[in-house]
XYZ file of N, CA and C in Angstrom:
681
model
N -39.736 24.274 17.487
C -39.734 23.356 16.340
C -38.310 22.901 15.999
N -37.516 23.894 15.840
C -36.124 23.663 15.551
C -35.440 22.609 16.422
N -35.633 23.003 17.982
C -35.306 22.041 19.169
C -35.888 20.823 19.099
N -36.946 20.596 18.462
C -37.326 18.932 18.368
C -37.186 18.350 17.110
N -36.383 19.220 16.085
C -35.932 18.677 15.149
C -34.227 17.885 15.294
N -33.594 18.854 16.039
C -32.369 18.422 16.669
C -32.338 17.549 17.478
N -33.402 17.206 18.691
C -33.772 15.850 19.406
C -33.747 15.286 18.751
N -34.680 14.676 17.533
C -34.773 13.785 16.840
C -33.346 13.090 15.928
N -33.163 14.069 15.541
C -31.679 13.779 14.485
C -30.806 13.033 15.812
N -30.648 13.714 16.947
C -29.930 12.907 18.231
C -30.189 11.785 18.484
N -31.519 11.281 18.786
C -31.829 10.143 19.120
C -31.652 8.841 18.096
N -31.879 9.530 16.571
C -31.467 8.978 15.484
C -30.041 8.326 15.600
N -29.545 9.578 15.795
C -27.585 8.704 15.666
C -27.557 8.566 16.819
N -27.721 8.793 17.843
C -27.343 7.462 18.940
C -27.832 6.365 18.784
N -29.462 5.617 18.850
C -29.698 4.464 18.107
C -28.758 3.961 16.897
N -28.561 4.396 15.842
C -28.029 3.834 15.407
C -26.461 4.474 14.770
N -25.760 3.255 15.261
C -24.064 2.984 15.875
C -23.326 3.349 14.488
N -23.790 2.946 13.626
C -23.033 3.198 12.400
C -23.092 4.174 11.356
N -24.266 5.182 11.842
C -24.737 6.018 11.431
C -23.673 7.135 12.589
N -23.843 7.046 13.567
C -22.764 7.780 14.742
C -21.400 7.502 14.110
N -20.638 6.251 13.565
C -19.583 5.829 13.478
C -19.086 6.473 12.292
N -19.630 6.433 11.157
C -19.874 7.388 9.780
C -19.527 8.961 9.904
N -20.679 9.524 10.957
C -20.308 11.066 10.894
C -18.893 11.183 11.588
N -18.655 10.603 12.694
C -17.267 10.803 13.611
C -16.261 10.585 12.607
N -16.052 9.837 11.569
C -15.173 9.121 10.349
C -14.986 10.878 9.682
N -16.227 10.724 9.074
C -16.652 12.392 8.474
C -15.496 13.507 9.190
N -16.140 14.213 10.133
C -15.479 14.530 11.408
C -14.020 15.036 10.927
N -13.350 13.620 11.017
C -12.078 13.563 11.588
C -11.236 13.856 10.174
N -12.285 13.697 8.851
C -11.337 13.849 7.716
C -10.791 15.241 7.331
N -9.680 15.182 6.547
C -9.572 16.228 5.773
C -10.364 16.262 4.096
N -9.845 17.359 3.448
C -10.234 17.500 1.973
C -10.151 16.380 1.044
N -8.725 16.415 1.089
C -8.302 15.119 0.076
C -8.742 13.802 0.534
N -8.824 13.455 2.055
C -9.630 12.110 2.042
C -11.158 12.650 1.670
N -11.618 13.028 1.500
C -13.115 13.037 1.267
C -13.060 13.239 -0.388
N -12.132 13.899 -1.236
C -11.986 13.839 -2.919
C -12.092 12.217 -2.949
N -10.583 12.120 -2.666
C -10.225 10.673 -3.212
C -11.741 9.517 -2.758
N -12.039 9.683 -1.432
C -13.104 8.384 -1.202
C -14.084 8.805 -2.251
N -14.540 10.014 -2.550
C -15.752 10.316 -3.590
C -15.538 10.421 -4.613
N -14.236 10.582 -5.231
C -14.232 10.402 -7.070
C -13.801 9.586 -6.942
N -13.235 8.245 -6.382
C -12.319 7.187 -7.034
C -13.068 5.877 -6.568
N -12.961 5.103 -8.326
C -14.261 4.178 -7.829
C -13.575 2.832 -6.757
N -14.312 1.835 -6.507
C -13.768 1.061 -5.849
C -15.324 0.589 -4.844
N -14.743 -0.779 -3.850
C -15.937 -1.158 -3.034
C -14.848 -1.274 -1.882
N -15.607 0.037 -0.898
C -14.950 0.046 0.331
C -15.864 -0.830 1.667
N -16.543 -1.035 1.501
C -17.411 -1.838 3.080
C -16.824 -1.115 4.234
N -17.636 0.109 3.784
C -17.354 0.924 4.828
C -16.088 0.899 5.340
N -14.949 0.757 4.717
C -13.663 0.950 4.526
C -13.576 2.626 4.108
N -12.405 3.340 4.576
C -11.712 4.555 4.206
C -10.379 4.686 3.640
N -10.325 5.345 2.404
C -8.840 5.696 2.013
C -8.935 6.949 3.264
N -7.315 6.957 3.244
C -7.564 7.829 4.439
C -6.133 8.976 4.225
N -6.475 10.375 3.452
C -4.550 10.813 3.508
C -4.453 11.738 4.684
N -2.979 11.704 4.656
C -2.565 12.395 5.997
C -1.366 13.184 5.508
N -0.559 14.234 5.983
C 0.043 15.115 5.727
C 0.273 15.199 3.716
N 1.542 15.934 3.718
C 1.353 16.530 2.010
C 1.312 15.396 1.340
N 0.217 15.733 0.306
C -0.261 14.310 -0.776
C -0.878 14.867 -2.257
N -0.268 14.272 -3.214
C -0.582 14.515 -4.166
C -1.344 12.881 -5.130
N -2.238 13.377 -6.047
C -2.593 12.285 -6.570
C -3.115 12.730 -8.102
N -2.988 11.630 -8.857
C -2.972 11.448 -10.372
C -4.070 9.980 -10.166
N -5.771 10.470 -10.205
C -6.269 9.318 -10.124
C -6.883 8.953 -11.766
N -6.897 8.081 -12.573
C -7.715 8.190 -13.904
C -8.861 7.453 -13.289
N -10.084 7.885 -14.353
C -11.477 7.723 -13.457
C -12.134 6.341 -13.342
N -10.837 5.340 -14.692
C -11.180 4.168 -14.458
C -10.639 3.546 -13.458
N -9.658 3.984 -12.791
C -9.380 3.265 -12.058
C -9.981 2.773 -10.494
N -9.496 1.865 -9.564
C -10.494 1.221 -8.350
C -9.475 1.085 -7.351
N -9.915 1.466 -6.045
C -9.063 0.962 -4.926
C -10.426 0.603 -4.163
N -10.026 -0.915 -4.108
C -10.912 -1.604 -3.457
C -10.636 -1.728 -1.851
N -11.671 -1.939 -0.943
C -11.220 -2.026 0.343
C -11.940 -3.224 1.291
N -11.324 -4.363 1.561
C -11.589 -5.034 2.282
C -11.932 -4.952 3.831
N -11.334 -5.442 4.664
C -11.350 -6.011 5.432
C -10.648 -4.938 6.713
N -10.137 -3.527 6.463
C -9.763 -2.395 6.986
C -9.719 -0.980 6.089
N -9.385 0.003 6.660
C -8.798 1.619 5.677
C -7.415 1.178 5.213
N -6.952 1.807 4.443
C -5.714 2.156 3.659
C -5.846 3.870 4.154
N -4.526 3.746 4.769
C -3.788 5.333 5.286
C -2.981 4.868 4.485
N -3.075 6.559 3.714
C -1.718 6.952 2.633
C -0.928 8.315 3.090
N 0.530 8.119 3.296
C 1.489 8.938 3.421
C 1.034 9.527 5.290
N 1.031 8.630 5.948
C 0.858 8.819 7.277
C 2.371 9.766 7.834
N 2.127 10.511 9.202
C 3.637 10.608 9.650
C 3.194 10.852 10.812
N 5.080 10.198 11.546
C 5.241 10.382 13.196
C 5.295 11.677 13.536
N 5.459 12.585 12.605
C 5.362 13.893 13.151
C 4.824 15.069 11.837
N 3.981 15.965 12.586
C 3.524 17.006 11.467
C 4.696 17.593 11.293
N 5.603 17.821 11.500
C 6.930 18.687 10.274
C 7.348 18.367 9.457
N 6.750 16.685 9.135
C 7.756 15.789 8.137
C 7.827 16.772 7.304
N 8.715 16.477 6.422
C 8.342 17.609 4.615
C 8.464 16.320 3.476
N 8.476 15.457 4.090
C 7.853 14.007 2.513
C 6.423 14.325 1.799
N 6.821 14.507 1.169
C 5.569 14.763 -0.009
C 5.002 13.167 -0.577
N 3.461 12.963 -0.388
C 3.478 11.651 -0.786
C 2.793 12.057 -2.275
N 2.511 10.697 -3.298
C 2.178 10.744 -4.205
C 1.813 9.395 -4.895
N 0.362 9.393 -5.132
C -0.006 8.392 -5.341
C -1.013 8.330 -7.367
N -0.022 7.360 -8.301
C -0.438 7.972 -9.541
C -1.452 6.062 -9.862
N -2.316 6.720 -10.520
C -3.234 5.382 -11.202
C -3.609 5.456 -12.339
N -3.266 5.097 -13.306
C -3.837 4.999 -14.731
C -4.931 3.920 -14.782
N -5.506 4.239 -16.396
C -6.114 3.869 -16.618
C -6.659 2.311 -16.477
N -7.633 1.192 -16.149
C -7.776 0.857 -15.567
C -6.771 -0.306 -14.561
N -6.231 0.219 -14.055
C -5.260 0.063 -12.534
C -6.376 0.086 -11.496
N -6.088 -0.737 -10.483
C -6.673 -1.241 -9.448
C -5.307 -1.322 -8.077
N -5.971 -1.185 -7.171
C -5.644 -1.845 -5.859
C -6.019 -2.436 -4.975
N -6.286 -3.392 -4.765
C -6.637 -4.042 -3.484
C -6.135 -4.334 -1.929
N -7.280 -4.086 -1.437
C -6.860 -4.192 0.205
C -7.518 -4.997 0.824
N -6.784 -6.190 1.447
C -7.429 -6.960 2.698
C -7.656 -6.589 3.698
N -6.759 -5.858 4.458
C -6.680 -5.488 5.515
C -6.402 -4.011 6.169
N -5.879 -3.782 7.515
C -5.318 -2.325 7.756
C -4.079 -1.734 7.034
N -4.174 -1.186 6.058
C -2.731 -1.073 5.625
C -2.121 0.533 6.015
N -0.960 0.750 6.336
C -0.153 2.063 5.944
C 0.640 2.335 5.491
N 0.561 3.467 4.755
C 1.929 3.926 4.260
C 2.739 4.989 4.389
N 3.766 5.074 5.086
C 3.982 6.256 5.518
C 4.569 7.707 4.503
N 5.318 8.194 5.272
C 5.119 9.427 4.123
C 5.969 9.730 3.147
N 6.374 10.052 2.145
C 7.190 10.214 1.187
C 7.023 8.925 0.273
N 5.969 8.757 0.490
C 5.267 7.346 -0.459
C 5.451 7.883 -1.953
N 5.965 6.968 -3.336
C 5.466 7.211 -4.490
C 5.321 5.878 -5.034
N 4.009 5.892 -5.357
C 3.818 4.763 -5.649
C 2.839 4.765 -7.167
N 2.959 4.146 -8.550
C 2.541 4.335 -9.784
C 2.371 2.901 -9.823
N 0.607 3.124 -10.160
C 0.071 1.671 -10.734
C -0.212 2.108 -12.123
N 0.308 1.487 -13.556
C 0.330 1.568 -14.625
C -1.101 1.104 -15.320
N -1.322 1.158 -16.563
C -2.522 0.900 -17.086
C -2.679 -0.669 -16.884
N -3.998 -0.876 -16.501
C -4.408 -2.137 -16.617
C -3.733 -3.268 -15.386
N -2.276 -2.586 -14.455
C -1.603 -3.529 -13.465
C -2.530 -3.522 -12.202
N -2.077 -4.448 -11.505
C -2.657 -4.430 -10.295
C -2.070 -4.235 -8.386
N -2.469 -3.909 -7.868
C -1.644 -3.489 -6.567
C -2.124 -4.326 -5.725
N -2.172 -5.444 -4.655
C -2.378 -6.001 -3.743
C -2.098 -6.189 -2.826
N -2.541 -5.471 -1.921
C -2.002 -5.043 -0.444
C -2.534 -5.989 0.702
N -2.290 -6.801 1.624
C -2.852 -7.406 2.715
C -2.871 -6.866 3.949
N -2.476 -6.836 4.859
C -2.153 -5.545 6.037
C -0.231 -5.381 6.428
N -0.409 -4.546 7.690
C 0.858 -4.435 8.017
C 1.132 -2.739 7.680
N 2.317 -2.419 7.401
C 2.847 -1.283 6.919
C 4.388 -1.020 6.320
N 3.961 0.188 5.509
C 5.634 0.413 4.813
C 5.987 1.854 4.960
N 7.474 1.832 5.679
C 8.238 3.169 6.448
C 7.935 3.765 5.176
N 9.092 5.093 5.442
C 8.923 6.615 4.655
C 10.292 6.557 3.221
N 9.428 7.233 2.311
C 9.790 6.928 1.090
C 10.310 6.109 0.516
N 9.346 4.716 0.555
C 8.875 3.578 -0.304
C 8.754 4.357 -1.491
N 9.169 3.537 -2.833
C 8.590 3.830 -4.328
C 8.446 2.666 -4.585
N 7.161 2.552 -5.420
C 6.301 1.499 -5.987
C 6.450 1.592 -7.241
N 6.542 0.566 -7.886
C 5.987 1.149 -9.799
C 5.673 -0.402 -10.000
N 4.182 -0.302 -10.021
C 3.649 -1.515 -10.616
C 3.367 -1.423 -11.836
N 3.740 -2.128 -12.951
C 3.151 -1.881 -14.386
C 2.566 -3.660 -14.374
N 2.655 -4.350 -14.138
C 2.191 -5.842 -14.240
C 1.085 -6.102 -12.841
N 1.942 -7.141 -12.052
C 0.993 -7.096 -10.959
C 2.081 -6.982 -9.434
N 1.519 -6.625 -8.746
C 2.772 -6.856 -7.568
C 1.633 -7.182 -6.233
N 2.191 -8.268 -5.429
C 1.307 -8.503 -3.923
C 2.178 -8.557 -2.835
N 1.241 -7.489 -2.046
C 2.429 -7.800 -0.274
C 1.505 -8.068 0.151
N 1.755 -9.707 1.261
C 1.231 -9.936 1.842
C 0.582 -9.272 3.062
N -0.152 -10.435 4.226
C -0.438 -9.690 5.766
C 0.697 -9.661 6.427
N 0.419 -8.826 7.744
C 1.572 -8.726 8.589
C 2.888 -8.684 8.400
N 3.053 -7.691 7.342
C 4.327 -7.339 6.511
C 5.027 -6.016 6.915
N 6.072 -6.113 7.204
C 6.889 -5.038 7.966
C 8.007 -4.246 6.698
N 8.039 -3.131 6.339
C 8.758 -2.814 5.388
C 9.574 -1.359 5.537
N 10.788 -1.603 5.552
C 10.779 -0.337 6.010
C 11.169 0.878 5.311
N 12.574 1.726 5.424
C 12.557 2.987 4.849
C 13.324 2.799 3.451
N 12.879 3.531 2.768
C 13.815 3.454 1.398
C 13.473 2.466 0.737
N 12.594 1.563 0.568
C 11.972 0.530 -0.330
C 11.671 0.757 -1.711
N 12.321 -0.338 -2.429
C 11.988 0.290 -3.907
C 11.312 -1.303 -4.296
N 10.477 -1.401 -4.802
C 9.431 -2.275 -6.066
C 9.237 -1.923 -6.745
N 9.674 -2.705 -7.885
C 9.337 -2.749 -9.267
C 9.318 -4.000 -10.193
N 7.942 -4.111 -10.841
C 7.868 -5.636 -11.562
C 8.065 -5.731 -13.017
N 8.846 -4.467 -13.587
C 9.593 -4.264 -14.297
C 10.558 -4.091 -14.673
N 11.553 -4.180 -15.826
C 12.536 -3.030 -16.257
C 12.648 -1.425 -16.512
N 11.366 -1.174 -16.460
C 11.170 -0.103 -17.132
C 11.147 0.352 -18.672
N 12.691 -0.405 -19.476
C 12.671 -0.044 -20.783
C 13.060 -1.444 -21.250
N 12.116 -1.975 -22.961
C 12.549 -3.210 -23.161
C 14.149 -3.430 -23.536
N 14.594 -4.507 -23.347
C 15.863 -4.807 -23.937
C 15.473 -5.489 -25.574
N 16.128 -4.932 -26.239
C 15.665 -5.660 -27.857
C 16.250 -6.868 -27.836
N 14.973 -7.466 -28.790
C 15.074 -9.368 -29.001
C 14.503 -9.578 -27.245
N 14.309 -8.996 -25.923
C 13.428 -9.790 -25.202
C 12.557 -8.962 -24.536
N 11.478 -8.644 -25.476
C 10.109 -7.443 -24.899
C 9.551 -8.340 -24.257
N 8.711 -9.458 -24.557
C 8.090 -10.146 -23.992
C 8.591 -10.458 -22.948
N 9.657 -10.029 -22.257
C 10.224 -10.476 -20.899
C 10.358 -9.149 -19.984
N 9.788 -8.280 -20.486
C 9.859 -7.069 -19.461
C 9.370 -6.771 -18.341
N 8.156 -7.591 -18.006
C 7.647 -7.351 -17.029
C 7.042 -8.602 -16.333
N 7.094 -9.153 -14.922
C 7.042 -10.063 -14.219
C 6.414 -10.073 -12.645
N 5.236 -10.682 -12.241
C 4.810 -10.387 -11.268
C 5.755 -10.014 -9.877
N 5.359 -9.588 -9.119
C 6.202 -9.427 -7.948
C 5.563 -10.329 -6.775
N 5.989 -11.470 -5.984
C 5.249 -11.600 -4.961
C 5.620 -11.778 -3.516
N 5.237 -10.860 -2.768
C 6.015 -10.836 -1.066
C 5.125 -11.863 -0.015
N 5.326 -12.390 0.368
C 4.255 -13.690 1.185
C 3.809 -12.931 2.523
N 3.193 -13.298 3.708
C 3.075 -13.113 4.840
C 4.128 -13.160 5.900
N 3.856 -12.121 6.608
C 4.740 -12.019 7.719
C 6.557 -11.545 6.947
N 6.450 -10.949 6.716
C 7.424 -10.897 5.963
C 7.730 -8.977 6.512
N 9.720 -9.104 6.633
C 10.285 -8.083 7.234
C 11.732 -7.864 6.474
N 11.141 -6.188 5.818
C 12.230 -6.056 4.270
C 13.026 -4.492 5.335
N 13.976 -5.255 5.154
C 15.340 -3.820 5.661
C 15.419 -2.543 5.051
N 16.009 -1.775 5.512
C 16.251 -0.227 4.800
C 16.642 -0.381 3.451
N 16.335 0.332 3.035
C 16.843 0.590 1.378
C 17.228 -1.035 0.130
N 16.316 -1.811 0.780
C 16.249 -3.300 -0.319
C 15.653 -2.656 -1.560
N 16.295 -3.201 -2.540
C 15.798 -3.080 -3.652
C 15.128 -4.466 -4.328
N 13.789 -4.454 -4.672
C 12.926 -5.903 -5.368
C 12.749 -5.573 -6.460
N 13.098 -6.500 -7.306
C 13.156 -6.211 -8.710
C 11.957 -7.418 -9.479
N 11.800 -7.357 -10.971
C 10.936 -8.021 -11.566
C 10.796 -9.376 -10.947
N 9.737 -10.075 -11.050
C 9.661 -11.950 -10.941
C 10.098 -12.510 -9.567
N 10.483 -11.349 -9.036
C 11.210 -12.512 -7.721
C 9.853 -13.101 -6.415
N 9.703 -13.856 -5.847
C 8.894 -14.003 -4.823
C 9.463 -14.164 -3.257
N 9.073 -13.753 -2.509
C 9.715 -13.924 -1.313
C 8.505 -14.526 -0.350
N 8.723 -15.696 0.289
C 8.390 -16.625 1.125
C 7.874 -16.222 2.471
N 6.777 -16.453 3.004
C 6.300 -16.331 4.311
C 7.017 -16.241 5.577
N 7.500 -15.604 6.284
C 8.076 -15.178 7.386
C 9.691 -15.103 7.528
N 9.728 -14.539 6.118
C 11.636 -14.321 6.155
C 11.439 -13.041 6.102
N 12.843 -12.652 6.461
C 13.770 -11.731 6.230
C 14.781 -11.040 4.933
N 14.835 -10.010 4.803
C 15.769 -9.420 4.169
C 16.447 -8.173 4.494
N 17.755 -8.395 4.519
C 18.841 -7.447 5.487
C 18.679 -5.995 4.515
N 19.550 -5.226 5.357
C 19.708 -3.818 4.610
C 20.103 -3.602 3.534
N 19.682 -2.565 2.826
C 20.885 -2.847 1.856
C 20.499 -3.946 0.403
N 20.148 -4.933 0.739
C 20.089 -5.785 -0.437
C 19.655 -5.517 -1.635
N 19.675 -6.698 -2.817
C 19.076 -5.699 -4.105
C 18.476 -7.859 -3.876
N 17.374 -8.074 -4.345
C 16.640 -8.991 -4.578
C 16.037 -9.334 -6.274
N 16.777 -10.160 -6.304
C 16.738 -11.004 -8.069
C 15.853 -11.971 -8.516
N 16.017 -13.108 -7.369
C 15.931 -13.921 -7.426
C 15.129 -14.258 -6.073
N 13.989 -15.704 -6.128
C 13.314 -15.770 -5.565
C 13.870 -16.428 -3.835
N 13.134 -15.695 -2.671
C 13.801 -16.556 -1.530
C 12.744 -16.974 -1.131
N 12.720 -18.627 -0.583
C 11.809 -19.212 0.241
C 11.375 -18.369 2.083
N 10.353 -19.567 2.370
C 9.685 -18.733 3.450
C 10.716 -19.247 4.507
N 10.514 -18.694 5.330
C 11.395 -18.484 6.918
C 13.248 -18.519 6.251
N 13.750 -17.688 5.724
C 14.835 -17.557 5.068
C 15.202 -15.937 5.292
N 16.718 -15.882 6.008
C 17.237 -14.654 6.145
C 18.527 -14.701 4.766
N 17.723 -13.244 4.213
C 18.835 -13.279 3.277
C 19.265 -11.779 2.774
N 20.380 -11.688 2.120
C 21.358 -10.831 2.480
C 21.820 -10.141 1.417
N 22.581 -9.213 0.964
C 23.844 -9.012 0.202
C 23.187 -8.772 -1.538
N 24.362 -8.071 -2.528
C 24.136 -8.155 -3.784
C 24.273 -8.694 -4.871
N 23.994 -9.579 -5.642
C 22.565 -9.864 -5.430
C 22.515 -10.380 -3.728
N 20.902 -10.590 -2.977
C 20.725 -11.068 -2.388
C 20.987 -12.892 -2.379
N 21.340 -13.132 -1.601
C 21.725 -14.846 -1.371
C 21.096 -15.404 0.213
N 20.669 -16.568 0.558
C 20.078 -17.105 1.534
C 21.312 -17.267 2.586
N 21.227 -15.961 3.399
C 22.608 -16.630 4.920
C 22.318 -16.848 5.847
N 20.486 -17.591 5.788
C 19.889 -18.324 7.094
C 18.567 -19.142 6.492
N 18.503 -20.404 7.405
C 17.276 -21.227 6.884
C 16.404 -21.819 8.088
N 15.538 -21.618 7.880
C 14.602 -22.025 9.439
C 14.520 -21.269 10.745
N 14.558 -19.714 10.019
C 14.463 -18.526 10.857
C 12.401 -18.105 10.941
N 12.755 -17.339 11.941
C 11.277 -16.787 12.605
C 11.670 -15.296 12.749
N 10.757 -14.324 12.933
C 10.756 -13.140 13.414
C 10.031 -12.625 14.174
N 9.703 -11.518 15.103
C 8.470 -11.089 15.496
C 8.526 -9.745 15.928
């Protein structure tokens, strides 16, 4: 009886592919990806948050990581010895969205504030990126980012006589490739298939296919490509 109960369940998931594709997903997870996909709300289409080495998280129960069009891997690494601790905090209702395959590698900290929003398209961002969205912030697709990245679409603390100016969307376009240790600050937007060198601190907004440089950042190329 037992043996043709196990046939059956077999023939079951081989017929059907996504039912096979599901348990192997299962399978391959750890703890914390299976918390986070089951307490944290959101519409994955059969999309996976997915964590990988040390990870910590602060989820509030309103909050959503939505999943498009691929998984979101959080705090990925090239090697199990890393010792980056990732950490991912969401208040109250904070959201993220995902178009696509996204990663993030490890020593990630990234804080979506009450009510801001996170918008991710695909691509990936090197090891210890910090995020602090309190408004809204978007990285585009096919976005290359690398180590030491800091975003923020804030000040953090108001300046008196201009509160109402504290906080300002952030927006990174497509195809877009940010150097070691750039710093992006409130309001700025950066343009579809530019560049930004090492080092920089970003103020002010740069158009698309534009290599730009230095502190503040300034445009020291126009009608550039990358790949």
């Amino acid at each position: 009886m037992i043996e043709a109960v196990k046939d059956t369940c077999n023939i079951y998931i081989m017929k059907n592919s996504g039912v096979r594709t599901f348990l192997i997903k299962i399978i391959r997870l750890n703890l914390k990806t299976l918390l986070i996909n089951w307490f944290t709300k959101g519409n994955r289409k059969n999309n996976l948050i997915i964590v990988k080495s040390k990870f910590t998280s602060f989820i509030h129960h309103n909050a959503e990581i939505n999943l498009n069009k691929g998984n979101l891997i959080l705090n990925d690494t090239m090697r199990v010895s890393e010792p980056f601790v990732g950490m991912l905090e969401m208040q109250n209702n904070s959201t993220i969205n995902v178009q696509g395959e996204f990663i993030v590698n490890s020593g990630m900290h990234i804080i979506v504030l009450d009510n801001a929003k996170l918008n991710l398209g695909s691509g990936y961002i090197n090891r210890n990126v910090k995020i602090r969205c309190s408004n809204e912030i978007t990285i585009g697709k096919n976005v290359a980012i690398s180590e030491n990245v800091t975003i923020w679409d804030s000040d953090g603390h108001a300046i008196i006589g201009r509160e109402n100016d504290m906080t300002k969307p952030v927006f990174i376009g497509n195809h877009v490739w940010i150097g070691n240790n750039v710093t992006i600050l409130k309001g700025v937007q950066i343009g579809d298939n530019s560049v930004i060198a090492a080092g920089s601190v970003v103020i002010k907004d740069i158009p698309a296919n534009c290599l730009a440089g230095g502190t503040p950042a300034k445009i020291l190329k126009q009608d550039i490509n990358w790949q």
